Amino acid sequence: MIIVLKPHTSKKDETAVLREIRKLGYTPHVMRGVARTVVGAIGDERTHASLEALSTWPQVESVMPIQKKYKLVSREAHPCDSTVTTRGVMIGGKKFQVMAGPCSVESEDQLIRTAVAVKEAGATILRGGAFKPRTSPYEFQGLGEKGLKLLAKARRETGLPVVTELLSENHTELVAEYADILQIGTRNAQNFQLLIAAAKTGKPILLKRGMSMRVEEWLHAGEYIVANNNPNLLFCERGIRTFENYTRNTLDLSVVPILKRETHAPVVVDPSQGTGRSALVTAMCKGAIAMGADALIIEVHPNPAEAWSDGAQQVTLEGFKTLMQDIRPFITAAGRE
Ligand code: PEP
Ligand code: MN
């Protein structure tokens, strides 16, 4: 931490600050400028009391961290792009990946038809929710374990690895038994105990952005995964809540190049939750590719009008086929395959 003292702080007040820093277990290094004195306090904050409270002292102007609190996810720690591989599908490499499937698993027929169609159109990973985080308790909550079994069946039939949401710590073992990638949803993005439990499974984690999460908070959430010995982290932008309600969320495409600067982890974009409108999905896919995303996650349903969740944002099987054709030149232009 850097502690900046107010101009003209007396020797006595400066000594009191240095004494406090030592008392809390840090080593102070004093730098005297013309007008101000700056103190660098060296020590590990995980094992000592925080120095932030010094900002309440009358002689202290400000207290600033020297280091970012995320380390393992940062570019500084790992300058090269990292990749995440599941069942031979590598995310973050030269090849651009598309995850696709229904918002919710509803039935065997619905899931298998969708899985076969998205694979044929070029998707490489199957998505589908079995445990659904619904705003109202009266809405469809997902098929639970039955949904997971159907996802496993769809995987057997198509060979596509499966990404599905881990909603609660209680389901960790169960979901990890069936899923290839564990999705942490927007509502749980700062549920740190869940992040730790998910990380400990060793499975790749798709960490969605909390709907009101700042980039720094998101990176810290990602740090929980990697700090718990799981380097297989994917960040997924899915839109944030703003004043705008034409779209369900505001898909923040600027966060893609921001994440590319700040972290080495692959970046995924979800234009379905991001817009809430199927008609906008293709355009946002193109934008995400141009911004440098490594993968997309897209909701696809055989009959969106009768979907049990998120009907307005799911594209049809035919619509997905066209979308894949439409985005192809953008993938090539971005230097990906
Ligand atoms: C979903 O992928 O269907 C979903 C619920 O995602 P999010 O957590 O981004 O809302
Ligand atoms: Mn959804």
Short mmCIF file of C-alpha atoms and ligand atoms in Angstrom, two decimals:
data_model
loop_
_atom_site.label_atom_id
_atom_site.label_comp_id
_atom_site.label_asym_id
_atom_site.label_seq_id
_atom_site.Cartn_x
_atom_site.Cartn_y
_atom_site.Cartn_z
CA MET A 1 0.00 0.00 0.00
CA ILE A 2 1.03 3.60 -0.60
CA ILE A 3 0.05 6.02 2.16
CA VAL A 4 0.16 9.70 1.17
CA LEU A 5 0.39 12.14 4.07
CA LYS A 6 -1.19 15.59 3.95
CA PRO A 7 1.16 18.55 3.26
CA HIS A 8 2.81 19.99 6.36
CA THR A 9 2.16 16.91 8.51
CA SER A 10 4.11 17.29 11.74
CA LYS A 11 6.92 14.93 12.63
CA LYS A 12 4.81 13.66 15.52
CA ASP A 13 1.83 12.82 13.29
CA GLU A 14 4.11 11.14 10.74
CA THR A 15 5.71 9.00 13.45
CA ALA A 16 2.26 7.94 14.66
CA VAL A 17 1.41 6.67 11.16
CA LEU A 18 4.70 4.78 10.88
CA ARG A 19 4.12 3.24 14.30
CA GLU A 20 0.66 2.05 13.26
CA ILE A 21 2.02 0.54 10.02
CA ARG A 22 4.63 -1.42 11.99
CA LYS A 23 2.06 -2.42 14.60
CA LEU A 24 -0.09 -4.00 11.86
CA GLY A 25 2.88 -6.04 10.67
CA TYR A 26 4.09 -4.05 7.66
CA THR A 27 7.45 -2.45 6.96
CA PRO A 28 7.22 1.29 6.18
CA HIS A 29 9.48 2.95 3.60
CA VAL A 30 9.40 6.73 3.80
CA MET A 31 9.78 8.91 0.69
CA ARG A 32 10.00 12.64 1.42
CA GLY A 33 8.96 15.01 -1.39
CA VAL A 34 8.94 18.82 -1.44
CA ALA A 35 5.34 19.16 -0.28
CA ARG A 36 4.29 15.68 0.75
CA THR A 37 5.60 12.58 2.40
CA VAL A 38 4.68 9.24 0.90
CA VAL A 39 5.01 5.96 2.78
CA GLY A 40 5.23 2.59 1.06
CA ALA A 41 4.04 -0.22 3.37
CA ILE A 42 5.39 -3.63 2.43
CA GLY A 43 3.75 -6.85 3.61
CA ASP A 44 1.23 -9.54 2.68
CA GLU A 45 -2.30 -8.23 3.16
CA ARG A 46 -3.79 -11.70 3.28
CA THR A 47 -2.16 -12.36 6.62
CA HIS A 48 -2.26 -8.88 8.13
CA ALA A 49 -4.94 -6.36 8.99
CA SER A 50 -5.81 -4.00 6.14
CA LEU A 51 -4.14 -0.60 6.02
CA GLU A 52 -7.19 0.96 4.38
CA ALA A 53 -8.46 2.28 7.74
CA LEU A 54 -5.50 4.68 7.78
CA SER A 55 -7.45 6.78 5.27
CA THR A 56 -9.65 7.91 8.19
CA TRP A 57 -6.67 9.42 10.02
CA PRO A 58 -6.65 13.24 9.82
CA GLN A 59 -3.02 13.45 8.67
CA VAL A 60 -3.54 10.92 5.84
CA GLU A 61 -4.55 12.18 2.40
CA SER A 62 -5.02 8.82 0.68
CA VAL A 63 -4.26 5.11 0.84
CA MET A 64 -3.69 3.35 -2.48
CA PRO A 65 -2.91 -0.26 -3.29
CA ILE A 66 0.40 -0.78 -5.12
CA GLN A 67 -0.54 -4.08 -6.66
CA LYS A 68 -3.77 -5.22 -8.18
CA LYS A 69 -5.48 -7.79 -6.00
CA TYR A 70 -5.81 -10.17 -8.89
CA LYS A 71 -2.52 -11.73 -9.83
CA LEU A 72 -2.96 -15.15 -11.40
CA VAL A 73 -5.54 -14.03 -13.98
CA SER A 74 -3.56 -10.94 -14.97
CA ARG A 75 -1.58 -10.48 -18.16
CA GLU A 76 1.35 -9.34 -16.05
CA ALA A 77 1.57 -12.81 -14.50
CA HIS A 78 1.08 -14.65 -17.77
CA PRO A 79 1.78 -12.55 -20.89
CA CYS A 80 0.74 -15.24 -23.41
CA ASP A 81 -2.91 -16.12 -24.10
CA SER A 82 -4.04 -19.18 -22.21
CA THR A 83 -6.28 -21.86 -23.68
CA VAL A 84 -8.88 -24.20 -22.18
CA THR A 85 -9.44 -27.63 -23.67
CA THR A 86 -12.33 -29.99 -23.10
CA ARG A 87 -12.77 -33.30 -24.93
CA GLY A 88 -10.36 -32.15 -27.62
CA VAL A 89 -12.06 -28.77 -28.19
CA MET A 90 -9.64 -25.94 -27.51
CA ILE A 91 -11.01 -22.51 -26.57
CA GLY A 92 -8.63 -19.60 -26.96
CA GLY A 93 -6.48 -20.99 -29.73
CA LYS A 94 -6.46 -20.22 -33.42
CA LYS A 95 -9.84 -21.88 -33.84
CA PHE A 96 -12.93 -19.85 -33.04
CA GLN A 97 -15.50 -21.88 -31.10
CA VAL A 98 -19.28 -21.66 -31.01
CA MET A 99 -21.29 -23.05 -28.09
CA ALA A 100 -24.97 -23.45 -28.91
CA GLY A 101 -28.12 -25.08 -27.62
CA PRO A 102 -31.33 -24.29 -25.81
CA CYS A 103 -31.65 -21.97 -22.84
CA SER A 104 -33.23 -24.85 -20.88
CA VAL A 105 -33.27 -28.57 -21.46
CA GLU A 106 -37.00 -29.32 -21.84
CA SER A 107 -37.29 -32.82 -23.32
CA GLU A 108 -35.25 -35.49 -25.05
CA ASP A 109 -36.74 -34.65 -28.43
CA GLN A 110 -36.11 -30.90 -28.04
CA LEU A 111 -32.51 -31.36 -26.86
CA ILE A 112 -31.40 -34.05 -29.32
CA ARG A 113 -32.94 -32.27 -32.30
CA THR A 114 -31.19 -29.05 -31.29
CA ALA A 115 -27.87 -30.77 -30.57
CA VAL A 116 -27.82 -32.55 -33.93
CA ALA A 117 -28.77 -29.36 -35.79
CA VAL A 118 -26.23 -27.09 -34.07
CA LYS A 119 -23.49 -29.65 -34.64
CA GLU A 120 -24.37 -29.89 -38.31
CA ALA A 121 -24.27 -26.08 -38.58
CA GLY A 122 -20.76 -26.00 -37.08
CA ALA A 123 -21.16 -25.57 -33.31
CA THR A 124 -18.47 -27.35 -31.30
CA ILE A 125 -19.94 -27.29 -27.79
CA LEU A 126 -23.52 -27.92 -26.64
CA ARG A 127 -25.15 -25.60 -24.10
CA GLY A 128 -28.33 -26.28 -22.09
CA GLY A 129 -29.57 -25.40 -18.62
CA ALA A 130 -30.74 -28.15 -16.27
CA PHE A 131 -30.80 -25.99 -13.14
CA LYS A 132 -32.29 -22.62 -14.08
CA PRO A 133 -31.95 -19.38 -12.09
CA ARG A 134 -35.40 -17.89 -12.74
CA THR A 135 -36.49 -14.46 -11.55
CA SER A 136 -39.83 -15.78 -10.29
CA PRO A 137 -40.27 -18.96 -8.24
CA TYR A 138 -43.36 -19.74 -10.35
CA GLU A 139 -41.35 -20.05 -13.56
CA PHE A 140 -39.83 -23.29 -14.91
CA GLN A 141 -36.84 -24.13 -12.71
CA GLY A 142 -35.20 -26.70 -14.98
CA LEU A 143 -35.35 -30.49 -15.18
CA GLY A 144 -32.49 -30.91 -12.70
CA GLU A 145 -30.75 -34.29 -12.82
CA LYS A 146 -33.04 -35.50 -15.58
CA GLY A 147 -31.82 -32.56 -17.68
CA LEU A 148 -28.19 -33.48 -16.95
CA LYS A 149 -28.85 -37.06 -18.08
CA LEU A 150 -30.35 -35.76 -21.32
CA LEU A 151 -27.30 -33.56 -21.87
CA ALA A 152 -25.08 -36.63 -21.41
CA LYS A 153 -27.22 -38.49 -23.93
CA ALA A 154 -26.93 -35.61 -26.43
CA ARG A 155 -23.15 -35.70 -25.92
CA ARG A 156 -23.07 -39.44 -26.62
CA GLU A 157 -25.08 -38.95 -29.79
CA THR A 158 -23.21 -35.94 -31.17
CA GLY A 159 -19.78 -36.03 -29.51
CA LEU A 160 -20.25 -32.38 -28.46
CA PRO A 161 -18.89 -31.45 -25.02
CA VAL A 162 -21.50 -29.96 -22.71
CA VAL A 163 -21.64 -26.65 -20.82
CA THR A 164 -24.34 -26.28 -18.17
CA GLU A 165 -24.95 -24.04 -15.18
CA LEU A 166 -23.91 -24.88 -11.64
CA LEU A 167 -26.49 -23.00 -9.62
CA SER A 168 -25.78 -24.12 -6.09
CA GLU A 169 -22.89 -25.48 -4.08
CA ASN A 170 -25.19 -28.40 -3.11
CA HIS A 171 -25.20 -29.62 -6.72
CA THR A 172 -21.47 -29.38 -7.33
CA GLU A 173 -20.70 -33.11 -7.45
CA LEU A 174 -23.83 -33.93 -9.41
CA VAL A 175 -23.34 -31.28 -12.10
CA ALA A 176 -19.60 -31.96 -12.39
CA GLU A 177 -20.38 -35.64 -12.99
CA TYR A 178 -22.23 -34.77 -16.22
CA ALA A 179 -20.83 -31.42 -17.43
CA ASP A 180 -17.63 -30.78 -19.33
CA ILE A 181 -17.71 -27.04 -18.57
CA LEU A 182 -19.41 -25.56 -15.50
CA GLN A 183 -21.22 -22.30 -16.13
CA ILE A 184 -21.43 -19.83 -13.25
CA GLY A 185 -24.36 -17.55 -14.02
CA THR A 186 -24.60 -13.80 -13.73
CA ARG A 187 -26.53 -14.03 -10.44
CA ASN A 188 -23.79 -16.10 -8.84
CA ALA A 189 -20.74 -14.36 -10.26
CA GLN A 190 -19.70 -13.16 -6.79
CA ASN A 191 -20.89 -16.18 -4.83
CA PHE A 192 -17.35 -16.87 -3.70
CA GLN A 193 -18.07 -20.16 -1.93
CA LEU A 194 -19.69 -21.45 -5.12
CA LEU A 195 -16.70 -20.26 -7.17
CA ILE A 196 -14.34 -22.14 -4.86
CA ALA A 197 -16.47 -25.31 -4.97
CA ALA A 198 -16.66 -25.10 -8.77
CA ALA A 199 -12.91 -24.53 -9.07
CA LYS A 200 -12.16 -27.56 -6.92
CA THR A 201 -13.90 -29.89 -9.38
CA GLY A 202 -11.03 -29.17 -11.78
CA LYS A 203 -13.55 -28.74 -14.63
CA PRO A 204 -13.28 -25.70 -16.92
CA ILE A 205 -15.36 -22.81 -15.58
CA LEU A 206 -17.35 -20.39 -17.75
CA LEU A 207 -17.67 -17.36 -15.48
CA LYS A 208 -20.44 -15.04 -16.62
CA ARG A 209 -20.19 -11.36 -15.79
CA GLY A 210 -22.41 -10.28 -12.93
CA MET A 211 -25.13 -8.01 -14.30
CA SER A 212 -23.80 -5.05 -12.35
CA MET A 213 -20.19 -6.10 -12.08
CA ARG A 214 -17.24 -3.88 -12.83
CA VAL A 215 -14.31 -5.34 -14.77
CA GLU A 216 -12.09 -5.31 -11.71
CA GLU A 217 -14.67 -7.20 -9.62
CA TRP A 218 -15.04 -9.74 -12.40
CA LEU A 219 -11.28 -10.27 -12.57
CA HIS A 220 -11.24 -10.77 -8.81
CA ALA A 221 -14.01 -13.37 -9.13
CA GLY A 222 -11.92 -15.13 -11.78
CA GLU A 223 -8.96 -15.00 -9.41
CA TYR A 224 -10.97 -17.13 -6.95
CA ILE A 225 -11.06 -19.89 -9.58
CA VAL A 226 -7.37 -19.81 -10.50
CA ALA A 227 -6.24 -19.28 -6.89
CA ASN A 228 -8.05 -22.53 -6.09
CA ASN A 229 -5.77 -24.39 -8.47
CA ASN A 230 -8.02 -24.34 -11.49
CA PRO A 231 -6.39 -22.58 -14.45
CA ASN A 232 -9.26 -23.55 -16.78
CA LEU A 233 -11.11 -20.24 -16.65
CA LEU A 234 -13.26 -18.61 -19.34
CA PHE A 235 -14.74 -15.12 -18.91
CA CYS A 236 -18.18 -14.67 -20.52
CA GLU A 237 -19.70 -11.24 -21.22
CA ARG A 238 -23.51 -11.54 -21.16
CA GLY A 239 -24.62 -7.95 -20.88
CA ILE A 240 -24.95 -5.59 -17.96
CA ARG A 241 -27.90 -3.72 -16.54
CA THR A 242 -28.10 -0.10 -17.67
CA PHE A 243 -30.88 2.47 -18.04
CA GLU A 244 -31.64 1.11 -21.52
CA ASN A 245 -34.54 -1.33 -21.72
CA TYR A 246 -34.94 -1.69 -25.49
CA THR A 247 -32.66 -4.68 -25.01
CA ARG A 248 -32.83 -7.06 -22.05
CA ASN A 249 -29.26 -6.15 -21.10
CA THR A 250 -26.59 -3.92 -22.59
CA LEU A 251 -24.02 -6.19 -24.20
CA ASP A 252 -20.70 -4.55 -23.38
CA LEU A 253 -18.52 -5.43 -26.34
CA SER A 254 -15.86 -2.96 -25.19
CA VAL A 255 -15.11 -5.36 -22.38
CA VAL A 256 -13.66 -7.86 -24.88
CA PRO A 257 -10.56 -5.77 -25.75
CA ILE A 258 -10.42 -4.65 -22.10
CA LEU A 259 -10.24 -8.27 -20.90
CA LYS A 260 -7.69 -9.03 -23.60
CA ARG A 261 -5.46 -6.32 -22.08
CA GLU A 262 -6.00 -7.31 -18.48
CA THR A 263 -6.11 -11.11 -18.57
CA HIS A 264 -4.73 -14.04 -20.51
CA ALA A 265 -7.91 -16.12 -20.09
CA PRO A 266 -10.13 -16.76 -23.14
CA VAL A 267 -13.15 -14.49 -23.62
CA VAL A 268 -16.61 -15.74 -24.58
CA VAL A 269 -19.59 -13.56 -25.57
CA ASP A 270 -23.27 -14.42 -25.01
CA PRO A 271 -25.34 -12.28 -27.40
CA SER A 272 -28.55 -14.11 -26.41
CA GLN A 273 -28.75 -12.99 -22.75
CA GLY A 274 -26.89 -9.88 -23.95
CA THR A 275 -29.74 -8.59 -26.09
CA GLY A 276 -32.79 -10.68 -25.19
CA ARG A 277 -33.90 -10.41 -28.82
CA SER A 278 -33.22 -13.08 -31.43
CA ALA A 279 -33.19 -10.52 -34.26
CA LEU A 280 -30.12 -8.82 -32.76
CA VAL A 281 -28.07 -11.94 -32.11
CA THR A 282 -26.26 -12.24 -35.48
CA ALA A 283 -25.12 -8.60 -35.48
CA MET A 284 -23.74 -8.90 -31.95
CA CYS A 285 -21.95 -12.13 -32.90
CA LYS A 286 -20.20 -10.28 -35.70
CA GLY A 287 -19.28 -7.48 -33.31
CA ALA A 288 -17.94 -9.91 -30.71
CA ILE A 289 -15.74 -11.64 -33.29
CA ALA A 290 -14.40 -8.27 -34.51
CA MET A 291 -13.63 -7.26 -30.89
CA GLY A 292 -11.41 -10.33 -30.49
CA ALA A 293 -13.64 -12.80 -28.64
CA ASP A 294 -12.51 -16.45 -28.62
CA ALA A 295 -15.95 -18.03 -28.61
CA LEU A 296 -19.69 -17.37 -28.62
CA ILE A 297 -22.46 -18.98 -26.61
CA ILE A 298 -25.81 -18.81 -28.42
CA GLU A 299 -29.30 -19.97 -27.47
CA VAL A 300 -31.03 -22.13 -30.10
CA HIS A 301 -34.47 -23.77 -29.89
CA PRO A 302 -36.54 -25.80 -32.40
CA ASN A 303 -39.59 -23.66 -31.60
CA PRO A 304 -38.67 -20.51 -29.64
CA ALA A 305 -42.32 -19.41 -29.45
CA GLU A 306 -42.99 -22.39 -27.20
CA ALA A 307 -39.74 -22.35 -25.23
CA TRP A 308 -40.02 -22.84 -21.46
CA SER A 309 -37.54 -20.01 -20.86
CA ASP A 310 -36.03 -17.09 -22.81
CA GLY A 311 -38.19 -17.63 -25.91
CA ALA A 312 -37.68 -14.12 -27.29
CA GLN A 313 -33.93 -14.47 -27.57
CA GLN A 314 -33.54 -18.00 -28.93
CA VAL A 315 -32.89 -18.50 -32.63
CA THR A 316 -34.48 -21.35 -34.59
CA LEU A 317 -32.49 -24.30 -35.95
CA GLU A 318 -32.76 -22.79 -39.43
CA GLY A 319 -31.88 -19.34 -38.06
CA PHE A 320 -28.76 -20.77 -36.42
CA LYS A 321 -27.64 -22.33 -39.69
CA THR A 322 -27.93 -18.96 -41.43
CA LEU A 323 -26.20 -17.21 -38.52
CA MET A 324 -23.23 -19.57 -38.80
CA GLN A 325 -22.95 -18.84 -42.53
CA ASP A 326 -23.23 -15.10 -41.91
CA ILE A 327 -20.49 -14.96 -39.27
CA ARG A 328 -18.00 -17.11 -41.18
CA PRO A 329 -16.34 -14.22 -43.11
CA PHE A 330 -15.97 -12.29 -39.85
CA ILE A 331 -14.19 -15.24 -38.24
CA THR A 332 -11.79 -15.41 -41.20
CA ALA A 333 -11.25 -11.63 -41.19
CA ALA A 334 -10.36 -11.84 -37.48
CA GLY A 335 -7.62 -14.33 -38.39
CA ARG A 336 -9.40 -17.29 -36.81
CA GLU A 337 -10.55 -20.59 -38.22
C1 PEP B 1 -28.38 -18.75 -19.38
O1 PEP B 1 -27.28 -18.93 -19.94
O2 PEP B 1 -29.43 -19.25 -19.77
C2 PEP B 1 -28.40 -17.83 -18.22
C3 PEP B 1 -29.36 -17.92 -17.30
O3 PEP B 1 -27.37 -16.98 -18.20
P1 PEP B 1 -27.08 -15.68 -17.28
O4 PEP B 1 -26.58 -16.19 -16.00
O5 PEP B 1 -26.03 -14.94 -18.09
O6 PEP B 1 -28.37 -14.91 -17.19
MN MN B 2 -31.23 -18.21 -21.09
#
